[in-house]
Short mmCIF file of C-alpha atoms and ligand atoms in Angstrom, two decimals:
data_model
loop_
_atom_site.label_atom_id
_atom_site.label_comp_id
_atom_site.label_asym_id
_atom_site.label_seq_id
_atom_site.Cartn_x
_atom_site.Cartn_y
_atom_site.Cartn_z
CA MET A 1 -4.25 -26.40 -30.53
CA ALA A 2 -1.77 -27.55 -27.88
CA SER A 3 -2.95 -28.94 -24.58
CA GLU A 4 -1.41 -27.49 -21.44
CA SER A 5 1.04 -30.36 -21.11
CA GLY A 6 4.55 -30.85 -19.90
CA THR A 7 5.02 -29.40 -16.46
CA ILE A 8 1.85 -27.31 -16.65
CA SER A 9 -1.25 -28.34 -14.76
CA ALA A 10 -4.29 -26.91 -16.58
CA ASP A 11 -6.26 -26.63 -13.33
CA ARG A 12 -3.51 -24.75 -11.51
CA LEU A 13 -3.01 -22.46 -14.49
CA SER A 14 -6.67 -21.52 -14.75
CA ALA A 15 -6.82 -20.90 -10.99
CA ILE A 16 -3.80 -18.62 -11.27
CA ARG A 17 -5.22 -16.78 -14.28
CA ALA A 18 -8.37 -16.06 -12.26
CA ASP A 19 -6.16 -14.10 -9.83
CA PHE A 20 -5.44 -11.52 -12.58
CA PRO A 21 -8.61 -9.60 -13.59
CA THR A 22 -7.02 -7.95 -16.64
CA LEU A 23 -6.41 -11.34 -18.23
CA SER A 24 -10.19 -11.56 -18.77
CA ALA A 25 -10.31 -8.31 -20.74
CA THR A 26 -11.29 -8.13 -24.41
CA VAL A 27 -9.47 -6.03 -27.01
CA HIS A 28 -11.15 -5.23 -30.36
CA GLY A 29 -13.81 -7.74 -29.31
CA GLU A 30 -11.25 -10.53 -28.91
CA PRO A 31 -10.07 -12.10 -25.63
CA LEU A 32 -6.85 -10.43 -24.59
CA VAL A 33 -3.67 -12.46 -25.13
CA TYR A 34 -1.19 -10.54 -23.00
CA LEU A 35 2.37 -11.24 -24.12
CA ASP A 36 3.97 -7.94 -23.11
CA ASN A 37 5.05 -8.89 -19.62
CA ALA A 38 8.57 -7.52 -19.98
CA ALA A 39 7.05 -4.05 -20.40
CA THR A 40 4.88 -4.51 -17.33
CA SER A 41 3.20 -7.45 -15.67
CA GLN A 42 -0.48 -7.76 -14.80
CA LYS A 43 -1.49 -7.35 -11.15
CA PRO A 44 -3.09 -10.04 -9.01
CA LEU A 45 -6.18 -9.33 -6.90
CA ALA A 46 -4.05 -9.68 -3.77
CA VAL A 47 -2.12 -6.55 -4.80
CA ILE A 48 -5.14 -4.61 -6.05
CA LYS A 49 -7.06 -5.34 -2.83
CA ARG A 50 -4.12 -4.50 -0.58
CA ILE A 51 -3.70 -1.09 -2.23
CA GLU A 52 -7.43 -0.44 -2.04
CA ASP A 53 -7.44 -1.47 1.62
CA TYR A 54 -4.55 0.89 2.35
CA TYR A 55 -6.29 3.86 0.73
CA ARG A 56 -9.66 2.99 2.30
CA ASN A 57 -8.49 2.28 5.84
CA GLU A 58 -4.88 3.21 6.54
CA ASN A 59 -4.06 6.27 4.43
CA ALA A 60 -1.80 8.76 6.23
CA ASN A 61 1.67 10.16 5.74
CA VAL A 62 4.54 8.12 7.17
CA HIS A 63 7.31 9.02 9.67
CA ARG A 64 5.57 12.29 10.44
CA GLY A 65 2.55 11.92 12.65
CA VAL A 66 2.07 11.13 16.30
CA HIS A 67 -1.50 10.17 15.48
CA SER A 68 -2.52 6.53 15.26
CA LEU A 69 -3.32 6.41 11.56
CA SER A 70 0.14 7.71 10.67
CA GLN A 71 1.64 5.04 12.89
CA ILE A 72 -0.43 2.35 11.19
CA ALA A 73 0.70 3.61 7.77
CA THR A 74 4.32 3.81 8.95
CA ASP A 75 4.19 0.26 10.32
CA ALA A 76 2.76 -1.04 7.04
CA TYR A 77 5.32 0.92 5.02
CA GLU A 78 8.35 -0.11 7.07
CA GLY A 79 6.94 -3.63 7.32
CA ALA A 80 7.01 -3.68 3.51
CA ARG A 81 10.70 -2.76 3.61
CA GLU A 82 11.36 -5.73 5.93
CA LYS A 83 9.46 -8.02 3.59
CA ILE A 84 11.37 -6.77 0.54
CA ALA A 85 14.73 -7.08 2.34
CA GLU A 86 13.95 -10.67 3.29
CA PHE A 87 12.70 -11.48 -0.23
CA ILE A 88 15.91 -10.34 -1.93
CA GLY A 89 18.21 -11.72 0.79
CA ALA A 90 19.51 -8.35 2.06
CA THR A 91 21.21 -8.61 5.44
CA SER A 92 19.37 -5.54 6.73
CA SER A 93 16.44 -3.37 5.66
CA ARG A 94 18.87 -0.43 5.88
CA GLU A 95 20.23 -1.71 2.57
CA VAL A 96 16.86 -1.34 0.83
CA ILE A 97 16.31 2.13 -0.64
CA PHE A 98 12.87 2.90 -2.05
CA THR A 99 12.91 4.52 -5.50
CA LYS A 100 10.54 5.06 -8.44
CA GLY A 101 11.99 2.00 -10.17
CA THR A 102 15.09 0.61 -11.83
CA THR A 103 15.73 3.82 -13.77
CA GLU A 104 15.82 5.95 -10.65
CA SER A 105 17.90 3.36 -8.79
CA VAL A 106 20.64 3.47 -11.44
CA ASN A 107 20.47 7.26 -11.59
CA LEU A 108 20.84 7.49 -7.82
CA ILE A 109 24.12 5.56 -7.89
CA ALA A 110 25.43 7.35 -11.00
CA ALA A 111 24.63 10.78 -9.54
CA THR A 112 26.05 10.17 -6.07
CA MET A 113 29.21 8.38 -7.28
CA GLY A 114 29.89 11.53 -9.27
CA PHE A 115 30.53 13.49 -6.06
CA GLY A 116 34.08 12.39 -5.50
CA GLN A 117 34.13 8.64 -6.16
CA ILE A 118 34.47 8.85 -9.97
CA LYS A 119 37.12 11.10 -11.49
CA GLU A 120 38.67 11.94 -14.82
CA GLY A 121 40.29 8.91 -16.41
CA ASP A 122 38.23 6.39 -14.40
CA GLU A 123 36.25 3.78 -16.33
CA ILE A 124 32.79 2.27 -16.03
CA VAL A 125 32.09 -0.98 -17.87
CA VAL A 126 28.68 -1.79 -19.37
CA THR A 127 27.64 -4.17 -22.17
CA GLU A 128 26.13 -3.76 -25.61
CA MET A 129 22.84 -5.25 -24.41
CA GLU A 130 22.02 -2.60 -21.79
CA HIS A 131 18.69 -0.84 -21.49
CA HIS A 132 18.98 2.94 -21.91
CA SER A 133 18.47 3.19 -18.12
CA ASN A 134 21.85 1.54 -17.64
CA ILE A 135 23.63 3.59 -20.32
CA VAL A 136 22.48 7.21 -20.17
CA PRO A 137 23.04 7.79 -16.41
CA TRP A 138 26.66 6.63 -16.88
CA GLN A 139 27.09 8.83 -19.95
CA LEU A 140 25.87 11.81 -17.93
CA LEU A 141 28.29 10.88 -15.15
CA CYS A 142 31.16 10.56 -17.64
CA GLU A 143 30.36 13.97 -19.15
CA ARG A 144 30.38 15.51 -15.68
CA THR A 145 33.58 13.90 -14.44
CA GLY A 146 35.71 13.11 -17.50
CA ALA A 147 35.39 9.36 -16.82
CA ARG A 148 35.08 6.94 -19.73
CA LEU A 149 32.32 4.45 -20.57
CA ARG A 150 33.69 1.12 -21.81
CA VAL A 151 31.30 -1.21 -23.63
CA ALA A 152 31.74 -4.99 -23.58
CA PRO A 153 30.62 -6.50 -26.90
CA ILE A 154 28.13 -9.33 -27.44
CA THR A 155 28.13 -12.26 -29.85
CA GLU A 156 25.73 -12.72 -32.79
CA GLU A 157 23.63 -15.01 -30.57
CA GLY A 158 23.23 -12.22 -28.04
CA GLU A 159 25.59 -13.48 -25.36
CA LEU A 160 28.19 -11.39 -23.57
CA ASP A 161 31.59 -11.90 -25.21
CA TYR A 162 33.22 -12.87 -21.96
CA ASN A 163 36.84 -12.70 -23.11
CA GLU A 164 36.33 -9.15 -24.32
CA PHE A 165 34.57 -8.26 -21.09
CA GLN A 166 37.52 -9.54 -19.07
CA ILE A 167 39.97 -7.57 -21.21
CA LEU A 168 38.05 -4.38 -20.41
CA LEU A 169 38.52 -4.82 -16.65
CA ASN A 170 41.65 -2.96 -15.59
CA GLU A 171 43.10 -0.79 -12.83
CA ARG A 172 41.06 2.22 -14.04
CA THR A 173 37.71 0.39 -13.75
CA ARG A 174 35.60 1.85 -10.94
CA LEU A 175 32.32 0.05 -11.57
CA VAL A 176 30.82 -2.74 -13.66
CA ALA A 177 27.14 -2.07 -14.46
CA VAL A 178 25.44 -4.96 -16.25
CA VAL A 179 21.93 -6.12 -17.03
CA HIS A 180 21.09 -9.41 -15.26
CA VAL A 181 18.54 -10.47 -17.91
CA SER A 182 18.27 -8.65 -21.25
CA ASN A 183 14.81 -7.16 -21.86
CA SER A 184 15.20 -7.36 -25.64
CA LEU A 185 16.83 -10.78 -26.05
CA GLY A 186 16.06 -12.66 -22.84
CA THR A 187 19.76 -13.50 -22.40
CA ILE A 188 20.63 -14.41 -18.80
CA ASN A 189 24.08 -13.02 -18.09
CA PRO A 190 26.68 -15.00 -16.08
CA VAL A 191 26.41 -12.61 -13.15
CA ARG A 192 28.16 -14.81 -10.57
CA ARG A 193 31.25 -14.96 -12.76
CA ILE A 194 31.04 -11.25 -13.56
CA ILE A 195 30.86 -10.39 -9.84
CA SER A 196 33.67 -12.73 -8.91
CA ASP A 197 35.98 -11.45 -11.68
CA ALA A 198 35.19 -7.80 -10.95
CA HIS A 199 35.70 -8.30 -7.22
CA GLY A 200 39.02 -9.99 -8.02
CA MET A 201 40.06 -6.61 -9.43
CA GLY A 202 38.56 -4.73 -6.47
CA VAL A 203 35.70 -3.40 -8.63
CA PRO A 204 32.09 -3.20 -7.36
CA VAL A 205 29.21 -4.47 -9.51
CA LEU A 206 25.77 -2.97 -10.11
CA LEU A 207 23.17 -5.29 -11.63
CA ASP A 208 20.09 -4.08 -13.47
CA GLY A 209 17.68 -6.74 -12.27
CA ALA A 210 14.48 -5.32 -13.80
CA GLN A 211 13.95 -8.38 -16.01
CA ALA A 212 15.50 -10.98 -13.70
CA VAL A 213 13.30 -10.87 -10.59
CA PRO A 214 10.05 -11.71 -12.42
CA HIS A 215 11.60 -15.00 -13.54
CA MET A 216 14.08 -16.18 -10.92
CA LYS A 217 14.89 -16.07 -7.23
CA VAL A 218 17.55 -13.44 -6.63
CA ASP A 219 19.51 -13.48 -3.38
CA VAL A 220 21.74 -10.41 -3.26
CA SER A 221 23.82 -11.74 -0.36
CA ALA A 222 24.48 -15.10 -2.04
CA LEU A 223 25.39 -13.24 -5.25
CA ASP A 224 27.63 -10.88 -3.25
CA VAL A 225 26.45 -8.12 -5.61
CA ASP A 226 27.17 -4.55 -4.53
CA PHE A 227 24.13 -2.78 -5.98
CA TYR A 228 20.93 -4.35 -7.36
CA CYS A 229 18.16 -2.37 -9.07
CA LEU A 230 14.62 -3.54 -9.72
CA SER A 231 11.10 -2.31 -10.54
CA SER A 232 7.97 -3.39 -8.69
CA HIS A 233 5.72 -3.21 -11.76
CA LYS A 234 7.55 -5.99 -13.61
CA LEU A 235 7.15 -8.24 -10.57
CA PHE A 236 3.35 -8.00 -10.32
CA GLY A 237 3.41 -4.91 -8.10
CA PRO A 238 2.38 -1.28 -8.71
CA THR A 239 4.09 1.11 -11.13
CA GLY A 240 6.21 4.01 -9.92
CA PHE A 241 7.95 1.99 -7.23
CA GLY A 242 11.24 0.11 -7.10
CA ILE A 243 14.29 -0.78 -5.12
CA LEU A 244 17.92 0.09 -4.95
CA TYR A 245 19.70 -2.55 -2.91
CA GLY A 246 23.21 -1.57 -1.84
CA LYS A 247 25.71 -3.06 0.57
CA GLU A 248 25.49 -0.96 3.70
CA ALA A 249 29.14 0.13 3.73
CA LEU A 250 28.93 1.26 0.09
CA LEU A 251 25.71 3.20 0.65
CA GLU A 252 27.19 4.83 3.76
CA ALA A 253 30.09 6.06 1.64
CA LEU A 254 27.78 7.87 -0.79
CA PRO A 255 26.64 11.46 -0.19
CA PRO A 256 22.92 12.35 -0.07
CA TRP A 257 21.20 12.72 -3.45
CA GLN A 258 17.95 14.69 -3.41
CA GLY A 259 17.28 17.06 -0.52
CA GLY A 260 13.97 17.53 1.28
CA GLY A 261 11.79 16.14 4.03
CA ASP A 262 12.54 12.77 5.66
CA MET A 263 16.17 12.58 4.49
CA ILE A 264 17.40 15.01 7.16
CA GLU A 265 18.30 14.75 10.83
CA GLU A 266 18.42 18.48 11.54
CA VAL A 267 18.12 21.50 9.28
CA ASP A 268 19.52 24.91 10.13
CA PHE A 269 20.43 27.78 7.84
CA SER A 270 23.98 27.26 8.99
CA GLY A 271 23.90 23.70 7.68
CA THR A 272 22.02 20.39 7.64
CA THR A 273 22.75 16.97 9.06
CA PHE A 274 21.32 13.91 7.39
CA ASN A 275 19.16 10.97 8.39
CA GLU A 276 20.54 7.46 8.58
CA LEU A 277 20.13 4.74 5.96
CA PRO A 278 17.87 4.07 4.17
CA HIS A 279 15.99 7.37 4.71
CA ARG A 280 19.00 9.50 3.74
CA PHE A 281 18.22 8.65 0.08
CA GLU A 282 14.45 9.06 0.32
CA ALA A 283 13.51 12.74 0.18
CA GLY A 284 9.85 13.77 0.27
CA THR A 285 6.60 11.91 0.84
CA PRO A 286 7.20 8.45 -0.62
CA HIS A 287 5.02 6.11 -2.69
CA ILE A 288 3.50 4.53 0.42
CA ALA A 289 0.90 2.47 -1.43
CA GLY A 290 3.64 1.39 -3.84
CA ALA A 291 5.73 -0.14 -1.06
CA ILE A 292 2.74 -1.81 0.58
CA GLY A 293 1.41 -3.11 -2.76
CA PHE A 294 4.84 -4.41 -3.72
CA ALA A 295 5.14 -6.36 -0.46
CA ALA A 296 1.75 -7.95 -1.28
CA ALA A 297 3.07 -8.85 -4.74
CA LEU A 298 6.09 -10.58 -3.19
CA GLU A 299 3.82 -12.56 -0.88
CA TYR A 300 1.80 -13.56 -3.93
CA VAL A 301 4.93 -14.68 -5.82
CA GLU A 302 5.96 -16.74 -2.79
CA SER A 303 2.55 -18.41 -2.77
CA ILE A 304 3.14 -19.49 -6.39
CA GLY A 305 6.82 -20.37 -5.85
CA TYR A 306 9.77 -19.65 -8.11
CA ASP A 307 10.17 -23.39 -8.85
CA TRP A 308 6.75 -23.48 -10.42
CA ILE A 309 7.32 -20.15 -12.18
CA HIS A 310 10.58 -21.46 -13.61
CA ASP A 311 9.07 -24.73 -14.85
CA GLN A 312 6.07 -23.02 -16.37
CA GLU A 313 8.05 -20.28 -18.12
CA ASN A 314 10.65 -22.71 -19.33
CA ASP A 315 7.92 -24.77 -20.91
CA LEU A 316 6.44 -21.67 -22.56
CA LEU A 317 9.84 -20.49 -23.81
CA HIS A 318 10.67 -23.83 -25.42
CA TYR A 319 7.21 -24.36 -26.81
CA ALA A 320 7.11 -20.84 -28.30
CA THR A 321 10.64 -21.14 -29.70
CA SER A 322 9.69 -24.34 -31.47
CA VAL A 323 6.30 -23.09 -32.75
CA LEU A 324 7.60 -19.71 -33.93
CA SER A 325 10.65 -21.28 -35.59
CA GLY A 326 8.21 -23.20 -37.80
CA ILE A 327 6.76 -20.00 -39.29
CA ASP A 328 8.07 -19.21 -42.76
CA GLY A 329 10.38 -16.20 -42.78
CA LEU A 330 10.38 -15.73 -39.00
CA ARG A 331 13.82 -15.06 -37.53
CA ILE A 332 14.40 -15.16 -33.79
CA ILE A 333 16.77 -12.43 -32.57
CA GLY A 334 18.68 -13.59 -29.50
CA THR A 335 19.44 -17.29 -29.26
CA ALA A 336 21.67 -17.49 -26.18
CA PRO A 337 21.54 -20.93 -24.51
CA LYS A 338 20.48 -19.37 -21.20
CA LYS A 339 17.35 -17.29 -21.71
CA ALA A 340 14.38 -16.04 -19.73
CA SER A 341 10.92 -16.32 -21.32
CA VAL A 342 11.39 -13.48 -23.83
CA ILE A 343 11.42 -13.97 -27.61
CA SER A 344 12.33 -11.18 -30.01
CA PHE A 345 11.82 -11.81 -33.70
CA LEU A 346 11.36 -10.40 -37.18
CA LEU A 347 8.77 -11.62 -39.65
CA GLY A 348 10.18 -11.57 -43.18
CA ASN A 349 10.65 -7.98 -44.28
CA ALA A 350 7.58 -6.73 -42.41
CA HIS A 351 8.15 -3.76 -40.13
CA PRO A 352 7.79 -4.78 -36.46
CA TYR A 353 5.26 -1.97 -35.92
CA ASP A 354 3.00 -3.35 -38.68
CA VAL A 355 3.22 -6.86 -37.24
CA GLY A 356 2.33 -5.52 -33.78
CA THR A 357 -0.62 -3.60 -35.20
CA VAL A 358 -2.03 -6.65 -36.99
CA LEU A 359 -1.63 -8.75 -33.82
CA ASP A 360 -3.35 -6.06 -31.74
CA ARG A 361 -6.45 -6.29 -33.97
CA MET A 362 -6.61 -9.95 -32.88
CA GLY A 363 -6.31 -9.04 -29.20
CA ILE A 364 -2.66 -10.09 -28.97
CA ALA A 365 -0.43 -7.65 -27.06
CA VAL A 366 3.28 -7.69 -27.91
CA ARG A 367 5.86 -4.93 -27.86
CA THR A 368 7.51 -3.65 -31.02
CA GLY A 369 10.44 -1.33 -31.64
CA HIS A 370 13.86 -0.90 -30.05
CA HIS A 371 12.71 -1.72 -26.50
CA CYS A 372 14.86 1.13 -25.11
CA THR A 373 17.98 -0.68 -26.33
CA GLN A 374 18.91 1.32 -29.43
CA PRO A 375 22.66 0.50 -29.26
CA LEU A 376 21.78 -3.21 -29.14
CA MET A 377 19.53 -2.90 -32.20
CA LYS A 378 22.35 -1.11 -34.05
CA ARG A 379 24.82 -3.83 -33.03
CA LEU A 380 22.46 -6.52 -34.37
CA GLY A 381 21.73 -4.52 -37.53
CA VAL A 382 17.95 -4.50 -37.06
CA PRO A 383 15.57 -1.52 -36.87
CA GLY A 384 13.74 -3.09 -33.96
CA THR A 385 11.98 -6.34 -33.22
CA VAL A 386 8.62 -7.79 -32.28
CA ARG A 387 8.90 -9.04 -28.70
CA ALA A 388 6.70 -11.63 -27.02
CA SER A 389 7.42 -11.93 -23.31
CA PHE A 390 5.73 -14.57 -21.16
CA ALA A 391 4.76 -14.67 -17.51
CA PHE A 392 3.83 -17.78 -15.52
CA TYR A 393 0.12 -17.06 -16.16
CA ASN A 394 0.48 -17.43 -19.93
CA SER A 395 -0.53 -20.64 -21.65
CA ARG A 396 0.51 -22.76 -24.59
CA SER A 397 -2.81 -22.01 -26.26
CA GLU A 398 -1.94 -18.29 -26.18
CA ILE A 399 1.27 -19.14 -27.99
CA ASP A 400 -0.80 -21.02 -30.58
CA GLN A 401 -2.90 -17.88 -31.00
CA LEU A 402 0.25 -15.82 -31.45
CA ALA A 403 1.48 -18.25 -34.09
CA ALA A 404 -1.87 -18.16 -35.92
CA GLY A 405 -1.81 -14.35 -35.75
CA LEU A 406 1.69 -14.27 -37.19
CA GLU A 407 0.71 -16.59 -40.06
CA ARG A 408 -2.12 -14.17 -40.83
CA ALA A 409 0.17 -11.14 -40.52
CA ALA A 410 2.69 -12.81 -42.86
CA GLY A 411 -0.09 -13.26 -45.44
CA MET A 412 -1.23 -9.64 -45.11
CA LEU A 413 2.19 -7.96 -44.95
CA GLY A 414 4.37 -10.29 -46.99
N1 C6P B 1 11.96 -2.18 -19.74
C1 C6P B 1 10.59 -3.01 -21.55
O1 C6P B 1 9.56 -3.02 -22.23
P1 C6P B 1 11.65 1.21 -15.26
O2 C6P B 1 11.04 1.91 -16.43
O3 C6P B 1 12.51 2.13 -14.44
O4 C6P B 1 10.66 0.44 -14.45
O5 C6P B 1 12.61 0.08 -15.87
C2 C6P B 1 13.61 0.42 -16.78
C3 C6P B 1 14.30 -0.81 -17.27
C4 C6P B 1 15.63 -1.01 -16.91
N2 C6P B 1 16.28 -2.12 -17.27
C5 C6P B 1 15.70 -3.08 -17.99
C6 C6P B 1 16.46 -4.31 -18.34
C7 C6P B 1 14.37 -2.93 -18.40
O6 C6P B 1 13.80 -3.88 -19.12
C8 C6P B 1 13.66 -1.76 -18.05
C9 C6P B 1 12.27 -1.53 -18.54
C10 C6P B 1 10.63 -2.13 -20.31
O7 C6P B 1 11.57 -3.69 -21.83
C11 C6P B 1 10.16 -0.74 -20.62
S1 C6P B 1 11.28 0.14 -21.64
#
C-alpha cells in the first residue's frame, strides 16, 4: 500500500476529503473509491450548503420582482456572474452567458452562427478527439447551411497531428472548434498555438473546456480565445448549469437564439426588440441555484488553489500510470506527453463493461464505454475503454485499490 508521499500531505488530503460527503459513501458494502470525476465531480459542503441556504432563505425569481426577496435573489445571481467572469478572466460579465452546460454552450454558437455567418462552402475544423457535443452541433449546422466539417487527425498516442491541422486551415475556414482537454484520453491540446495560428488566418476559435477547468487555471483573456464552453458539474458545482464565454463583439454580432422572457427589451405583435448582453441569450427563468452554487464552487477551488490541485493530480497521474502499467495485459489508451489526470485503458481481451462491473462490486467507480467519443474510439480501433479519472481529493491508496481490483478482474475475466 503506498503512503501519500511526493507532493501530497496526508493531513491536507484527509481534511479536503472531509469536505465531500459522498466520498464517505459505501457501495456494495465497500467504501466508495470514486474515480469517475471526468463524468461528474463530487460536491463540497460549501456548495451543498450554499444551495440549501438559497432555497431556504433567498428563493425568488430574478430580474422580475420589485419585492425585496427577488432583489436579494437577483443580487446573488448577478453576483455569481461577476464571480465567474473574474474566475475565467473575462473582461466583462456581459461576456458570460449562462447555459445548461458545455453541450448547450456549443449548440448556442452553432445555431446562431447558422443565421447568416456560415454559408455553403464554408468550413469548420474540429479534431478526431472531440466529444459528441463538439461534433453533432456542427454537423447539424453543416446540414442546414451546406458548410463542410473538416476533421484534423490525431496520432496513435492521442495527440493532435499538428501539421495536418495546419493544412486544414484555409480561406474557407470560418471556425476552429477544439477540445481543450480530451475526456477520453486526457490529452491537453496546444490551445495557445491553435488560437494563434487560427487568428493568423482571421479565424475565430471555440474551445470545449469541459475537462480543462477542473484541472487547470484558464484565463480566457490571456488565451485570447473567442468562445469558451464549460460545465459547472465537472468543476465541483451543480449539474444543469454552465457557461458560454464569448468576446463581446462576437456575441453582439450573433442573433438571439431562444425566445421568451428575460431576453427581450420590448415585445409587440408588430415586432420585438431584444435585451442587451448577456440576457439576450438567456430566455426563461434561469437555473438560479445553479449559478449561485457554481460561484460557491469557484470560491472553494480558489481556497484549495490550482497550484496544489496541479501538484496533487500530477502525482496521481504518474503514480497511476506506473502502477497500472505493471498489470499484465493492461494497455493504456492515450499516452500524449501532456495529459490531465485521466487514464483510459483496456485489460487483456476483457470487455470494458465487464471490467467496470467487477470493479463496481468492490466499490470502485470508473466509466466504461465510448465516453461520448465514438469517432475517436473508431480511429483508435477499440470498442471503448475503461476510464479512471482523478480529482485532487483522490489518493494513492485509492489507486492501489484500483490496481488490486484490476488484478482480481483479470483473474476472473481472463
Ligand atoms: N463528458 C464524460 O464522462 P455536459 O454534458 O454538457 O456537461 O458536457 C458535455 C461534454 C463536452 N465536452 C467534453 C470534453 C466532455 O467531457 C463532456 C462531458 C462526460 O466524459 C459525460 S459524456
